[in-house]
PDB file of C-alpha atoms in Angstrom:
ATOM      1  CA  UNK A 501     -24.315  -0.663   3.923  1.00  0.00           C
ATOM      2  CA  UNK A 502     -21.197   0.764   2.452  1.00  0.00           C
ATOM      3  CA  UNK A 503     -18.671  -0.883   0.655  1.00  0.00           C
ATOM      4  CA  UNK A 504     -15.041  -0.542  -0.667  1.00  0.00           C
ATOM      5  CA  UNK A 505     -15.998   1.712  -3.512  1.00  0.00           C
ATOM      6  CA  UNK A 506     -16.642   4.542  -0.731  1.00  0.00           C
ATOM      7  CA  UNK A 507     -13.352   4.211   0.565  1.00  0.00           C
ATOM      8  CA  UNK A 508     -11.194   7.355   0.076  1.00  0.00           C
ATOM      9  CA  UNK A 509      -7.683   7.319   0.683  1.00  0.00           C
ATOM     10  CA  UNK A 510      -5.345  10.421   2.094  1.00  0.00           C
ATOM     11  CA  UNK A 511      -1.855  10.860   2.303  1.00  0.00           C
ATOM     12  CA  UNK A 512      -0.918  11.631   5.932  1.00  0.00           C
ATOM     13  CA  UNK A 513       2.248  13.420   5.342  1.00  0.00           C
ATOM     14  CA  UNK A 514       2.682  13.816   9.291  1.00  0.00           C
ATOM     15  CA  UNK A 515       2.506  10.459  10.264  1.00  0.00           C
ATOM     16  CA  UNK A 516       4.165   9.037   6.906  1.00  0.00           C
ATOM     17  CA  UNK A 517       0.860   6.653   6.269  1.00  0.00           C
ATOM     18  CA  UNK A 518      -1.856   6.623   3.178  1.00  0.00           C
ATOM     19  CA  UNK A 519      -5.319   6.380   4.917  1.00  0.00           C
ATOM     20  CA  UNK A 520      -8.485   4.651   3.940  1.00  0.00           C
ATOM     21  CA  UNK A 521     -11.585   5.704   5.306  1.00  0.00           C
ATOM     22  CA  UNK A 522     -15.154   4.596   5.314  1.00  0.00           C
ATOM     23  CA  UNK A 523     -17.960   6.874   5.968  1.00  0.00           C
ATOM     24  CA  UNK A 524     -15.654   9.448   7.227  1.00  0.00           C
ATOM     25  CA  UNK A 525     -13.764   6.968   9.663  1.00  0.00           C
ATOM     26  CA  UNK A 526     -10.294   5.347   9.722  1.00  0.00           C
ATOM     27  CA  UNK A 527     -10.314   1.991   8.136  1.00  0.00           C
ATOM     28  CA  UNK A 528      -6.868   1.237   6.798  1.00  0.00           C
ATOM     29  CA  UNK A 529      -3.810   2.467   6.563  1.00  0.00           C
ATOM     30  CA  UNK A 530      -0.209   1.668   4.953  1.00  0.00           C
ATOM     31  CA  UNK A 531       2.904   3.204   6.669  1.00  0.00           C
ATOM     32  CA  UNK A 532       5.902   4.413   4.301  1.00  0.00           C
ATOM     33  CA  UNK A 533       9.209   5.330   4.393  1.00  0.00           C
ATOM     34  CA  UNK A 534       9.953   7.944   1.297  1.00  0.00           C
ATOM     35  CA  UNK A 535      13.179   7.922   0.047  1.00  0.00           C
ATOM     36  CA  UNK A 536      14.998   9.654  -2.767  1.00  0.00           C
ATOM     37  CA  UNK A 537      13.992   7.013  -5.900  1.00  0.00           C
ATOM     38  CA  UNK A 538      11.529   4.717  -3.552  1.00  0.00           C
ATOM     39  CA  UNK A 539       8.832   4.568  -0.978  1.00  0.00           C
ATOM     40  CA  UNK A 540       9.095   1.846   1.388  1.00  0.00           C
ATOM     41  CA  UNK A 541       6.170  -0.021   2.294  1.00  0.00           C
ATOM     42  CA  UNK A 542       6.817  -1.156   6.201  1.00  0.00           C
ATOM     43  CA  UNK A 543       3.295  -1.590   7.480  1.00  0.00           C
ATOM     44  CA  UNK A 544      -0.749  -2.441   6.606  1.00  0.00           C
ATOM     45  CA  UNK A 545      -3.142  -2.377   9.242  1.00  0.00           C
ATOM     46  CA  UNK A 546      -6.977  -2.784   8.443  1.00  0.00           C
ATOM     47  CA  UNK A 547      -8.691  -1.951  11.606  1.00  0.00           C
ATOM     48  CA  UNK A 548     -10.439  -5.263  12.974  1.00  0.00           C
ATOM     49  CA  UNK A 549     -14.117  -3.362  12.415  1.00  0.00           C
ATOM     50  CA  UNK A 550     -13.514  -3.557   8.712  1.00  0.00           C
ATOM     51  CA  UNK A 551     -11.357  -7.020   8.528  1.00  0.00           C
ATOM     52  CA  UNK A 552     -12.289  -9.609   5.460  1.00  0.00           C
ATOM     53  CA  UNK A 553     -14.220  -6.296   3.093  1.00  0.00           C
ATOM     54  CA  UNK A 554     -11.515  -5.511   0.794  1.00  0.00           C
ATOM     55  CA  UNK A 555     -10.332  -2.442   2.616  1.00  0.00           C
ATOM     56  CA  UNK A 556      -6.466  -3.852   2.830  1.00  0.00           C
ATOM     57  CA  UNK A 557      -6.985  -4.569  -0.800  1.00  0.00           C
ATOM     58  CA  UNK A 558      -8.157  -1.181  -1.752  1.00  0.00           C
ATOM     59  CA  UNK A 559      -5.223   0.555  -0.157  1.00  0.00           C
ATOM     60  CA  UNK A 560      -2.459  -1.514  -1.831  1.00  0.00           C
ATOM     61  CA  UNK A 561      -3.854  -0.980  -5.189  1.00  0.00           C
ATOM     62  CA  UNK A 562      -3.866   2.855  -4.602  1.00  0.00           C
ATOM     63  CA  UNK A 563      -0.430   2.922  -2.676  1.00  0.00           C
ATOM     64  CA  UNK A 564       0.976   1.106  -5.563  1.00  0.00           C
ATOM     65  CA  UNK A 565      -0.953   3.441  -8.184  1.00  0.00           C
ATOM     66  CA  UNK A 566       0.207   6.756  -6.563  1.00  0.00           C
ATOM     67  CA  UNK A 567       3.644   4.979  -6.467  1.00  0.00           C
ATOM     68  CA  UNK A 568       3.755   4.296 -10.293  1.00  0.00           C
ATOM     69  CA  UNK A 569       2.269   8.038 -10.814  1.00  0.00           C
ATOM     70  CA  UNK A 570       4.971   9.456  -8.936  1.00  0.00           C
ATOM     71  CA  UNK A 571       7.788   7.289 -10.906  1.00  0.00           C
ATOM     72  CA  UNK A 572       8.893   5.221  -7.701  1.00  0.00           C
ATOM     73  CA  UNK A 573      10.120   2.525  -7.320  1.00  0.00           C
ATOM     74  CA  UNK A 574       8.222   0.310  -4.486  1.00  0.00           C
ATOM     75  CA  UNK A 575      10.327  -1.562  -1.448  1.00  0.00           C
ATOM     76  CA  UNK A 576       7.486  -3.934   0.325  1.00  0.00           C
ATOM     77  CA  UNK A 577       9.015  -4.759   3.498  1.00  0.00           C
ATOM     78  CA  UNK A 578       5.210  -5.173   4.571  1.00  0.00           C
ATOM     79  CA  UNK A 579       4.225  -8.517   3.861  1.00  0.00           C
ATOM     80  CA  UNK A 580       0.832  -7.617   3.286  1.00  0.00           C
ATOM     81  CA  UNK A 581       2.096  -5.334   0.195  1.00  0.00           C
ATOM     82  CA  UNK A 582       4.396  -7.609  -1.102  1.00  0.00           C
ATOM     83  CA  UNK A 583       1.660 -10.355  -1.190  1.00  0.00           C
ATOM     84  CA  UNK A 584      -0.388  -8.110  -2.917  1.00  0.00           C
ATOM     85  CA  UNK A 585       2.115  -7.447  -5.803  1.00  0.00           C
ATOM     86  CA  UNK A 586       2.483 -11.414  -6.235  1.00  0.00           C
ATOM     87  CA  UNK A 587      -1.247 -12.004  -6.909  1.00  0.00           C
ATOM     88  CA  UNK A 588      -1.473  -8.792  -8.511  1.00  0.00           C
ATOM     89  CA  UNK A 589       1.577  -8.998 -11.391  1.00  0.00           C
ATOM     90  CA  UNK A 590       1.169  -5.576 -12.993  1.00  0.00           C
ATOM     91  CA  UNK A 591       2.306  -3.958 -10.083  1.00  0.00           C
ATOM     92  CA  UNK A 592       5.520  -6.190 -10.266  1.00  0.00           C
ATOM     93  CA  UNK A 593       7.450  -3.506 -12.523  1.00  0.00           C
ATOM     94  CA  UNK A 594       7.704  -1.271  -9.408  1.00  0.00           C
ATOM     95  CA  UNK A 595       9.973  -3.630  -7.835  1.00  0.00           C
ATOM     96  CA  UNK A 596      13.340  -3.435  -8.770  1.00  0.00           C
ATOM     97  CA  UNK A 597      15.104  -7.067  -9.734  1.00  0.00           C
ATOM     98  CA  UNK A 598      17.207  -7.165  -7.127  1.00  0.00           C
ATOM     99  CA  UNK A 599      14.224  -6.318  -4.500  1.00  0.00           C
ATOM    100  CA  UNK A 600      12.107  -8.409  -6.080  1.00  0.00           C
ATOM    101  CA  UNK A 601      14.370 -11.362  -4.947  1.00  0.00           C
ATOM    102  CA  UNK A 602      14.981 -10.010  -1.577  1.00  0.00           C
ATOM    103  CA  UNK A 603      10.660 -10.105  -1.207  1.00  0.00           C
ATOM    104  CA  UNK A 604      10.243 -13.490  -3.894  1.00  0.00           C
ATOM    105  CA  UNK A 605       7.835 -11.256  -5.491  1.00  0.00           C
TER     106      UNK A 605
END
């Protein structure tokens, strides 16, 4: 049985998307939008087969962890990310003020 500490996560530069996989297979996935200062967050999908694990969990934190690495500033116009940064407040630096109202984060 494999669990969420065998995920590994690419950046698909092609279809503008960080990947989870598990066991070699898609499991997740978080669609950006990278602009100059920021990377836009506009979509979260964990595929159904791997719903409830702690796959969508496991690709926020590293989304928001390359985002910090790479000095930008996060935009989560997914909901799923922007819940994520509420319950998870050390990510909340990412977000600029003025987003941070726009999302209540």
């Amino acid at each position: 049985m494999s669990n969420t500490t065998d995920l590994a996560f690419t950046n698909n530069e092609a279809l503008h998307r960080y990947e989870a996989t598990l066991d070699g297979k898609l499991a997740a996935y978080a669609e950006y939008n990278l602009l100059t200062e920021a990377i836009m967050f506009t979509h979260t999908e964990v595929l159904p087969e791997h719903e409830g694990k702690g796959v969508g969990s496991g690709i926020a934190k590293h989304v928001l962890d390359e985002a910090r690495a790479k000095g930008l500033h996060v935009i989560p116009v997914c909901q799923f990310i922007a819940g994520y940064i509420r319950k998870h407040r050390e990510y909340a630096d990412l977000v600029r003020p003025d987003i941070q109202r726009a999302f209540k984060i």
